[in-house]
């Protein structure tokens, strides 16, 4: 522990008397994000924080709960205990991003075309980086999923789960932490959502063959070919999605009306 709690430059200016705990939490959060508080630094005691911010201890306690829920601090008991700045958890942040993305899709903020476009651009970048940086373990992980996808009798659910794992392994092969974080919503949210629309109609042989071509190009260090095959693969998926949405729209519109309820790019 660094014991820097007496020297940390927190902003203790008087705060507005509304949403006090939120404001205290935001002030401490800003200090962490700006580097004035660093990992393993101990925060001042609840009494000291209450005095410096001019608020009650229960208000400080609520603020600390907010920071703990955001995985920014952790509590430790005992003589050397207290509240310490913690290393952010990439997995926890990724889950939060995925949950937010899934919600935005569910309420229609993101439509199918947008999701496919996002995948076209980002996964093309991943293909190029993976071709240059992939490890034997990355290759093995992708090949395992392709082998499963080529098996007879695999269920729709298992095929779709394998599809997610293949693309997850592809992103992992880039060896780029920030890219893995940014791609988490694409892989863990967008792919399952689009698969829900088309998995009963999915042409498994075509999908598995595309995955194999992508992997072969990555193994050969040919990022451009891998990216080109990925784009062709995703454009084919776009056509499947459009057809699925058209069929769903037709089924929902009375026979005496034309099918205009859903248009390409609109979320069902």
Coordinates of C-alpha atoms in Angstrom, one line a residue:
X1 CA 0.0 0.0 0.0
X2 CA 1.3 3.4 -0.8
X3 CA -0.3 5.3 2.1
X4 CA -0.9 8.4 -0.1
X5 CA -4.3 9.2 1.5
X6 CA -3.0 12.3 3.2
X7 CA -1.5 13.8 0.0
X8 CA -4.1 12.9 -2.7
X9 CA -5.5 15.9 -4.5
X10 CA -9.2 15.4 -4.2
X11 CA -11.6 18.2 -4.9
X12 CA -13.2 19.1 -1.6
X13 CA -15.0 22.2 -2.8
X14 CA -18.5 22.7 -1.4
X15 CA -21.0 20.6 -3.3
X16 CA -24.6 21.3 -4.1
X17 CA -27.0 19.8 -1.6
X18 CA -28.8 17.5 -4.0
X19 CA -27.7 14.0 -4.9
X20 CA -24.9 14.3 -2.4
X21 CA -23.7 10.7 -2.5
X22 CA -23.7 10.7 -6.3
X23 CA -21.6 13.9 -6.3
X24 CA -19.1 12.6 -3.7
X25 CA -18.8 9.4 -5.8
X26 CA -18.3 11.4 -9.0
X27 CA -15.6 13.5 -7.3
X28 CA -13.6 10.4 -6.2
X29 CA -14.2 8.7 -9.5
X30 CA -12.8 11.7 -11.3
X31 CA -9.7 11.6 -9.1
X32 CA -9.2 8.0 -10.1
X33 CA -9.7 8.6 -13.8
X34 CA -7.4 11.6 -13.8
X35 CA -4.6 9.6 -12.0
X36 CA -4.7 11.7 -8.7
X37 CA -5.8 8.4 -7.1
X38 CA -3.9 5.3 -8.3
X39 CA -4.4 1.6 -8.0
X40 CA -3.8 0.4 -4.3
X41 CA -4.1 3.9 -2.9
X42 CA -6.1 4.0 0.3
X43 CA -8.9 6.5 0.5
X44 CA -9.3 8.7 3.6
X45 CA -11.5 7.3 6.3
X46 CA -15.3 7.8 6.2
X47 CA -15.0 10.4 8.9
X48 CA -12.3 12.3 7.1
X49 CA -14.2 12.2 3.8
X50 CA -17.4 13.4 5.5
X51 CA -15.5 16.3 7.0
X52 CA -13.7 17.3 3.8
X53 CA -16.8 17.1 1.7
X54 CA -19.1 18.6 4.3
X55 CA -21.5 15.7 4.3
X56 CA -22.7 13.0 6.7
X57 CA -21.1 9.6 7.1
X58 CA -24.1 7.8 5.7
X59 CA -23.8 10.0 2.6
X60 CA -20.1 9.0 2.2
X61 CA -21.0 5.3 2.8
X62 CA -23.5 5.5 -0.1
X63 CA -20.9 7.1 -2.3
X64 CA -18.5 4.3 -1.5
X65 CA -21.1 1.7 -2.4
X66 CA -21.5 3.3 -5.8
X67 CA -17.8 3.2 -6.4
X68 CA -17.6 -0.4 -5.3
X69 CA -20.4 -1.3 -7.6
X70 CA -18.4 0.3 -10.5
X71 CA -15.4 -1.9 -9.5
X72 CA -13.4 1.3 -8.7
X73 CA -12.7 0.6 -5.1
X74 CA -12.5 -2.4 -2.8
X75 CA -12.9 -2.7 1.0
X76 CA -10.5 -4.4 3.3
X77 CA -11.1 -5.2 7.0
X78 CA -8.6 -5.2 9.9
X79 CA -6.0 -2.8 11.3
X80 CA -4.5 -2.1 7.9
X81 CA -7.9 -2.0 6.2
X82 CA -10.0 0.7 4.6
X83 CA -11.2 1.4 1.1
X84 CA -8.6 1.0 -1.7
X85 CA -8.5 1.9 -5.4
X86 CA -8.7 -1.3 -7.4
X87 CA -7.6 -2.4 -10.8
X88 CA -10.7 -2.1 -13.1
X89 CA -12.0 -5.5 -14.2
X90 CA -12.0 -5.8 -18.0
X91 CA -14.5 -8.7 -17.8
X92 CA -16.9 -6.7 -15.7
X93 CA -16.6 -3.7 -18.0
X94 CA -17.2 -6.0 -20.9
X95 CA -20.3 -7.4 -19.4
X96 CA -21.7 -3.9 -18.8
X97 CA -21.0 -2.9 -22.4
X98 CA -22.7 -6.1 -23.7
X99 CA -25.8 -5.5 -21.5
X100 CA -26.0 -1.9 -22.7
X101 CA -25.7 -2.9 -26.3
X102 CA -28.3 -5.6 -26.0
X103 CA -30.7 -3.2 -24.4
X104 CA -30.2 -0.6 -27.2
X105 CA -30.9 -3.3 -29.8
X106 CA -34.0 -4.5 -28.0
X107 CA -35.5 -1.0 -28.0
X108 CA -34.7 -0.4 -31.6
X109 CA -31.8 2.1 -31.3
X110 CA -29.5 -0.1 -33.4
X111 CA -31.0 -1.8 -36.4
X112 CA -29.8 -4.9 -38.3
X113 CA -28.0 -3.0 -41.0
X114 CA -26.0 -1.0 -38.5
X115 CA -25.0 -4.2 -36.7
X116 CA -23.8 -5.8 -39.9
X117 CA -22.0 -2.7 -41.0
X118 CA -20.2 -2.5 -37.6
X119 CA -19.2 -6.1 -37.9
X120 CA -18.0 -5.6 -41.5
X121 CA -15.6 -2.9 -40.5
X122 CA -14.4 -4.1 -37.1
X123 CA -14.0 -7.8 -37.9
X124 CA -12.0 -6.9 -41.1
X125 CA -9.5 -5.1 -38.9
X126 CA -9.4 -8.1 -36.6
X127 CA -8.7 -10.4 -39.5
X128 CA -5.7 -8.3 -40.5
X129 CA -4.2 -8.2 -37.0
X130 CA -4.9 -11.9 -36.3
X131 CA -3.1 -12.8 -39.5
X132 CA 0.0 -11.0 -38.2
X133 CA -0.2 -11.9 -34.5
X134 CA -2.0 -15.2 -34.0
X135 CA -0.6 -17.9 -31.9
X136 CA -0.8 -21.7 -32.2
X137 CA -3.4 -21.7 -29.4
X138 CA -5.5 -19.1 -31.3
X139 CA -5.4 -21.3 -34.4
X140 CA -6.4 -24.3 -32.4
X141 CA -9.3 -22.6 -30.7
X142 CA -10.7 -21.4 -34.1
X143 CA -10.2 -24.8 -35.7
X144 CA -12.0 -26.6 -32.8
X145 CA -15.1 -24.5 -33.4
X146 CA -15.0 -25.1 -37.2
X147 CA -14.7 -28.8 -36.6
X148 CA -17.8 -28.7 -34.3
X149 CA -19.7 -26.7 -36.9
X150 CA -19.1 -29.2 -39.6
X151 CA -20.5 -32.1 -37.5
X152 CA -23.8 -33.7 -38.5
X153 CA -26.5 -33.4 -35.9
X154 CA -25.2 -30.4 -34.0
X155 CA -28.2 -28.4 -32.7
X156 CA -29.0 -24.9 -33.8
X157 CA -28.2 -23.6 -30.3
X158 CA -24.8 -25.4 -30.2
X159 CA -24.0 -24.1 -33.7
X160 CA -24.8 -20.6 -32.8
X161 CA -22.8 -20.8 -29.5
X162 CA -19.8 -22.2 -31.5
X163 CA -20.2 -19.3 -34.0
X164 CA -19.8 -16.8 -31.1
X165 CA -16.8 -18.7 -29.8
X166 CA -15.1 -18.7 -33.2
X167 CA -15.4 -15.0 -33.6
X168 CA -14.4 -14.5 -30.0
X169 CA -11.2 -16.5 -30.7
X170 CA -10.6 -14.5 -33.8
X171 CA -10.7 -11.2 -31.8
X172 CA -8.5 -12.8 -29.2
X173 CA -5.9 -13.6 -31.9
X174 CA -5.4 -9.9 -32.5
X175 CA -3.5 -9.7 -29.2
X176 CA -4.9 -6.2 -28.7
X177 CA -6.5 -5.5 -25.3
X178 CA -8.4 -2.3 -26.2
X179 CA -9.8 -4.0 -29.4
X180 CA -11.0 -7.0 -27.4
X181 CA -12.8 -4.7 -25.1
X182 CA -14.4 -2.7 -27.9
X183 CA -15.4 -5.9 -29.7
X184 CA -17.0 -7.4 -26.7
X185 CA -20.4 -6.0 -27.5
X186 CA -20.1 -7.0 -31.2
X187 CA -19.3 -10.6 -30.3
X188 CA -21.3 -11.2 -27.2
X189 CA -24.4 -9.1 -28.1
X190 CA -24.8 -8.5 -31.9
X191 CA -23.9 -12.1 -33.0
X192 CA -26.4 -13.8 -30.6
X193 CA -29.1 -11.4 -31.6
X194 CA -28.7 -11.8 -35.3
X195 CA -28.4 -15.5 -34.9
X196 CA -31.7 -15.6 -33.1
X197 CA -33.3 -14.3 -36.3
X198 CA -31.7 -16.6 -38.8
X199 CA -30.5 -19.8 -37.0
X200 CA -33.4 -21.9 -38.1
X201 CA -32.6 -21.0 -41.7
X202 CA -28.8 -20.8 -41.4
X203 CA -26.8 -22.5 -44.2
X204 CA -24.4 -24.2 -41.9
X205 CA -22.2 -25.6 -44.6
X206 CA -21.7 -22.1 -46.1
X207 CA -21.0 -20.5 -42.7
X208 CA -18.5 -23.2 -41.6
X209 CA -16.8 -23.1 -45.0
X210 CA -16.4 -19.3 -44.7
X211 CA -14.9 -19.7 -41.3
X212 CA -12.5 -22.3 -42.6
X213 CA -11.4 -20.0 -45.4
X214 CA -10.9 -17.1 -43.0
X215 CA -8.8 -19.4 -40.7
X216 CA -6.7 -20.7 -43.7
X217 CA -5.9 -17.1 -44.7
X218 CA -5.0 -16.2 -41.1
X219 CA -2.7 -19.2 -40.8
X220 CA -1.0 -18.1 -44.1
X221 CA -0.5 -14.6 -42.7
X222 CA -2.8 -13.2 -45.4
X223 CA -4.8 -10.6 -43.6
X224 CA -6.3 -9.0 -46.7
X225 CA -7.7 -12.3 -48.0
X226 CA -9.1 -13.1 -44.5
X227 CA -10.8 -9.7 -44.4
X228 CA -12.2 -10.1 -47.9
X229 CA -13.7 -13.5 -47.0
X230 CA -15.1 -12.1 -43.8
X231 CA -16.8 -9.3 -45.7
X232 CA -18.3 -11.8 -48.1
X233 CA -19.4 -13.9 -45.2
X234 CA -21.1 -11.0 -43.5
X235 CA -22.8 -9.7 -46.6
X236 CA -24.3 -13.1 -47.1
X237 CA -25.6 -13.0 -43.6
X238 CA -27.1 -9.6 -44.3
X239 CA -29.1 -11.1 -47.1
X240 CA -30.3 -13.9 -44.8
X241 CA -31.3 -11.4 -42.2
X242 CA -33.2 -9.2 -44.7
X243 CA -35.1 -12.3 -45.9
X244 CA -35.9 -13.3 -42.4
X245 CA -37.2 -9.9 -41.5
X246 CA -39.3 -9.8 -44.7
X247 CA -40.9 -13.1 -43.9
X248 CA -41.6 -12.0 -40.4
X249 CA -43.2 -8.8 -41.6
X250 CA -45.4 -10.7 -44.1
X251 CA -46.6 -13.0 -41.4
X252 CA -47.6 -10.1 -39.2
X253 CA -49.4 -8.0 -41.8
X254 CA -53.1 -8.9 -42.7
X255 CA -53.4 -10.4 -46.1
X256 CA -55.4 -7.4 -47.4
X257 CA -52.4 -5.1 -46.7
X258 CA -49.0 -4.8 -48.3
X259 CA -46.0 -5.7 -46.3
X260 CA -44.7 -2.4 -45.2
X261 CA -44.4 -2.9 -41.4
X262 CA -40.7 -3.7 -41.6
X263 CA -38.2 -2.4 -44.0
X264 CA -34.6 -3.3 -44.5
X265 CA -32.6 -2.1 -41.5
X266 CA -35.5 -1.9 -39.1
X267 CA -35.4 -3.9 -36.0
X268 CA -38.4 -6.2 -35.6

